Amino acid sequence: MNEAVVLTPERILEVTEDVLRRYGLAKATVVDVARALDVSHGSVYRHFPSKASLREAVAKRWLERMDAPLRKIAQDTGPAPARLETWLRTLFAAKRERVCDDPEMFQTYLTLAREACAAVKCHKDGLVEQMSAILSDGVKQGVFDVTDTKATARAIFDATSRYHHPAHADEWKDADLPARVDALLALLLRGLKAA
Amino acid sequence: MNEAVVLTPERILEVTEDVLRRYGLAKATVVDVARALDVSHGSVYRHFPSKASLREAVAKRWLERMDAPLRKIAQDTGPAPARLETWLRTLFAAKRERVCDDPEMFQTYLTLAREACAAVKCHKDGLVEQMSAILSDGVKQGVFDVTDTKATARAIFDATSRYHHPAHADEWKDADLPARVDALLALLLRGLKAA
């Protein structure tokens, strides 16, 4: 065992992602992960008691990485309409970049995320919460007229599915995408505006 | 050959749908269609020169059937906001019913539609045109404030993808669907409203 590096869950997850990238989801095993870490597979199991729990943790880490910059925007101050627009564009860009930069890993993460439905639901609810917070700020600022911020945040999440739901990934390279995103965001922001 | 019934393209397509329903897309052949019609397969080929052209015609017929009631609403008169809402709800219901009533045939039609990309593009463009016409009416009636009706119609089409795009069919049985549709439509209609 390599004594130089302390075996943290974070370190295991990092290496697991490398292993997944190298061997692919179907072939990668916990033994491969242990070998890449230069530890026994028992050491890996001490942190992740099953292959399933390791897979779930990889999915969660992926979702959290997507979440972090968005949470920052939601917790920011400043005019709510601009923040909402930045938040949505950041979400779309994060998804699009992940698909375009590394389509194979995107598919891997997607498969892992499908297994981890609870984590995905939690992730989606969190995104809606973040938007809901921006909408509340907008109401306080007197720029948004929204009665039910939670339901409206969900409506915006639904309305933008085409630009963040993986089922539409094939459409994210369309040449007219930027213009369509602009038109959609303009329409949604108008719908929120206080009279 | 059965001389009693005149062999029209419409009759062939009707029987082709029965054959697809009975044998499934993978197994159904032009010979099966001819047999069900009690004619030679040459008679079928006289109307549809290849299996591909027959498949395309089935897809087109399916799309047109979805289109007809929508076109009626678009060409109607009356207040544009109510018509737009009815138009959208009719579109969502048509998709949802087709999936729920006969999921297998829905998959068959979907596969055929994917092959017939030109027909699908034409269908989608037609739907956007119809909404665009309703938006123009709304502008004339002074109830909508829309500069580019075509771009806005497309934005509405995109914003409602979750409720008409087949990639989301799995979500159409969700218990909270009606409430989410209501929230989305309210937001979109507010975004169109003239001040």
PDB file of N, CA, C and O in Angstrom, chain A residues 57-81:
ATOM      1  N   ALA A  57     -21.977   7.416  -5.329  1.00  0.00           N
ATOM      2  CA  ALA A  57     -21.152   8.549  -4.885  1.00  0.00           C
ATOM      3  C   ALA A  57     -20.552   9.294  -6.080  1.00  0.00           C
ATOM      4  O   ALA A  57     -20.429  10.518  -6.063  1.00  0.00           O
ATOM      5  N   VAL A  58     -20.181   8.544  -7.127  1.00  0.00           N
ATOM      6  CA  VAL A  58     -19.646   9.186  -8.338  1.00  0.00           C
ATOM      7  C   VAL A  58     -20.724  10.072  -8.967  1.00  0.00           C
ATOM      8  O   VAL A  58     -20.472  11.215  -9.363  1.00  0.00           O
ATOM      9  N   ALA A  59     -21.942   9.540  -9.043  1.00  0.00           N
ATOM     10  CA  ALA A  59     -23.050  10.311  -9.620  1.00  0.00           C
ATOM     11  C   ALA A  59     -23.296  11.578  -8.806  1.00  0.00           C
ATOM     12  O   ALA A  59     -23.441  12.678  -9.359  1.00  0.00           O
ATOM     13  N   LYS A  60     -23.331  11.427  -7.480  1.00  0.00           N
ATOM     14  CA  LYS A  60     -23.576  12.583  -6.609  1.00  0.00           C
ATOM     15  C   LYS A  60     -22.505  13.647  -6.795  1.00  0.00           C
ATOM     16  O   LYS A  60     -22.796  14.840  -6.864  1.00  0.00           O
ATOM     17  N   ARG A  61     -21.241  13.217  -6.870  1.00  0.00           N
ATOM     18  CA  ARG A  61     -20.124  14.148  -7.030  1.00  0.00           C
ATOM     19  C   ARG A  61     -20.278  14.934  -8.337  1.00  0.00           C
ATOM     20  O   ARG A  61     -20.030  16.130  -8.409  1.00  0.00           O
ATOM     21  N   TRP A  62     -20.702  14.229  -9.379  1.00  0.00           N
ATOM     22  CA  TRP A  62     -20.893  14.859 -10.684  1.00  0.00           C
ATOM     23  C   TRP A  62     -21.984  15.927 -10.599  1.00  0.00           C
ATOM     24  O   TRP A  62     -21.824  17.050 -11.072  1.00  0.00           O
ATOM     25  N   LEU A  63     -23.095  15.573  -9.933  1.00  0.00           N
ATOM     26  CA  LEU A  63     -24.209  16.507  -9.802  1.00  0.00           C
ATOM     27  C   LEU A  63     -23.801  17.718  -8.956  1.00  0.00           C
ATOM     28  O   LEU A  63     -24.149  18.856  -9.272  1.00  0.00           O
ATOM     29  N   GLU A  64     -23.054  17.444  -7.886  1.00  0.00           N
ATOM     30  CA  GLU A  64     -22.634  18.545  -7.014  1.00  0.00           C
ATOM     31  C   GLU A  64     -21.706  19.517  -7.728  1.00  0.00           C
ATOM     32  O   GLU A  64     -21.766  20.724  -7.508  1.00  0.00           O
ATOM     33  N   ARG A  65     -20.853  18.974  -8.580  1.00  0.00           N
ATOM     34  CA  ARG A  65     -19.946  19.838  -9.342  1.00  0.00           C
ATOM     35  C   ARG A  65     -20.723  20.781 -10.252  1.00  0.00           C
ATOM     36  O   ARG A  65     -20.323  21.898 -10.522  1.00  0.00           O
ATOM     37  N   MET A  66     -21.847  20.267 -10.774  1.00  0.00           N
ATOM     38  CA  MET A  66     -22.703  21.081 -11.639  1.00  0.00           C
ATOM     39  C   MET A  66     -23.403  22.155 -10.786  1.00  0.00           C
ATOM     40  O   MET A  66     -23.645  23.264 -11.231  1.00  0.00           O
ATOM     41  N   ASP A  67     -23.724  21.782  -9.569  1.00  0.00           N
ATOM     42  CA  ASP A  67     -24.493  22.622  -8.649  1.00  0.00           C
ATOM     43  C   ASP A  67     -23.734  23.843  -8.134  1.00  0.00           C
ATOM     44  O   ASP A  67     -24.314  24.935  -8.009  1.00  0.00           O
ATOM     45  N   ALA A  68     -22.460  23.647  -7.802  1.00  0.00           N
ATOM     46  CA  ALA A  68     -21.705  24.658  -7.051  1.00  0.00           C
ATOM     47  C   ALA A  68     -21.764  26.068  -7.662  1.00  0.00           C
ATOM     48  O   ALA A  68     -22.140  27.022  -6.971  1.00  0.00           O
ATOM     49  N   PRO A  69     -21.412  26.233  -8.954  1.00  0.00           N
ATOM     50  CA  PRO A  69     -21.437  27.597  -9.508  1.00  0.00           C
ATOM     51  C   PRO A  69     -22.847  28.186  -9.543  1.00  0.00           C
ATOM     52  O   PRO A  69     -23.027  29.405  -9.444  1.00  0.00           O
ATOM     53  N   LEU A  70     -23.855  27.316  -9.668  1.00  0.00           N
ATOM     54  CA  LEU A  70     -25.239  27.802  -9.699  1.00  0.00           C
ATOM     55  C   LEU A  70     -25.643  28.321  -8.319  1.00  0.00           C
ATOM     56  O   LEU A  70     -26.262  29.381  -8.194  1.00  0.00           O
ATOM     57  N   ARG A  71     -25.255  27.577  -7.282  1.00  0.00           N
ATOM     58  CA  ARG A  71     -25.611  27.974  -5.927  1.00  0.00           C
ATOM     59  C   ARG A  71     -25.014  29.342  -5.609  1.00  0.00           C
ATOM     60  O   ARG A  71     -25.639  30.170  -4.967  1.00  0.00           O
ATOM     61  N   LYS A  72     -23.798  29.562  -6.124  1.00  0.00           N
ATOM     62  CA  LYS A  72     -23.138  30.843  -5.915  1.00  0.00           C
ATOM     63  C   LYS A  72     -23.988  31.989  -6.500  1.00  0.00           C
ATOM     64  O   LYS A  72     -24.193  33.013  -5.845  1.00  0.00           O
ATOM     65  N   ILE A  73     -24.489  31.783  -7.705  1.00  0.00           N
ATOM     66  CA  ILE A  73     -25.307  32.822  -8.353  1.00  0.00           C
ATOM     67  C   ILE A  73     -26.602  33.043  -7.568  1.00  0.00           C
ATOM     68  O   ILE A  73     -27.038  34.178  -7.375  1.00  0.00           O
ATOM     69  N   ALA A  74     -27.209  31.945  -7.116  1.00  0.00           N
ATOM     70  CA  ALA A  74     -28.476  32.051  -6.378  1.00  0.00           C
ATOM     71  C   ALA A  74     -28.295  32.811  -5.072  1.00  0.00           C
ATOM     72  O   ALA A  74     -29.173  33.578  -4.659  1.00  0.00           O
ATOM     73  N   GLN A  75     -27.149  32.591  -4.412  1.00  0.00           N
ATOM     74  CA  GLN A  75     -26.921  33.212  -3.106  1.00  0.00           C
ATOM     75  C   GLN A  75     -26.382  34.633  -3.210  1.00  0.00           C
ATOM     76  O   GLN A  75     -26.283  35.342  -2.207  1.00  0.00           O
ATOM     77  N   ASP A  76     -26.040  35.015  -4.416  1.00  0.00           N
ATOM     78  CA  ASP A  76     -25.521  36.357  -4.684  1.00  0.00           C
ATOM     79  C   ASP A  76     -26.573  37.421  -4.360  1.00  0.00           C
ATOM     80  O   ASP A  76     -27.715  37.093  -4.052  1.00  0.00           O
ATOM     81  N   THR A  77     -26.156  38.685  -4.409  1.00  0.00           N
ATOM     82  CA  THR A  77     -27.150  39.760  -4.339  1.00  0.00           C
ATOM     83  C   THR A  77     -27.184  40.423  -5.726  1.00  0.00           C
ATOM     84  O   THR A  77     -26.565  39.931  -6.649  1.00  0.00           O
ATOM     85  N   GLY A  78     -27.897  41.509  -5.856  1.00  0.00           N
ATOM     86  CA  GLY A  78     -27.970  42.174  -7.164  1.00  0.00           C
ATOM     87  C   GLY A  78     -29.322  41.949  -7.801  1.00  0.00           C
ATOM     88  O   GLY A  78     -30.118  41.140  -7.311  1.00  0.00           O
ATOM     89  N   PRO A  79     -29.603  42.651  -8.896  1.00  0.00           N
ATOM     90  CA  PRO A  79     -30.919  42.580  -9.533  1.00  0.00           C
ATOM     91  C   PRO A  79     -31.294  41.150  -9.924  1.00  0.00           C
ATOM     92  O   PRO A  79     -30.515  40.463 -10.590  1.00  0.00           O
ATOM     93  N   ALA A  80     -32.475  40.728  -9.489  1.00  0.00           N
ATOM     94  CA  ALA A  80     -32.913  39.348  -9.694  1.00  0.00           C
ATOM     95  C   ALA A  80     -33.045  38.948 -11.173  1.00  0.00           C
ATOM     96  O   ALA A  80     -32.675  37.826 -11.530  1.00  0.00           O
ATOM     97  N   PRO A  81     -33.568  39.814 -12.052  1.00  0.00           N
ATOM     98  CA  PRO A  81     -33.734  39.358 -13.444  1.00  0.00           C
ATOM     99  C   PRO A  81     -32.400  38.966 -14.086  1.00  0.00           C
ATOM    100  O   PRO A  81     -32.298  37.911 -14.713  1.00  0.00           O
TER     101      PRO A  81
END
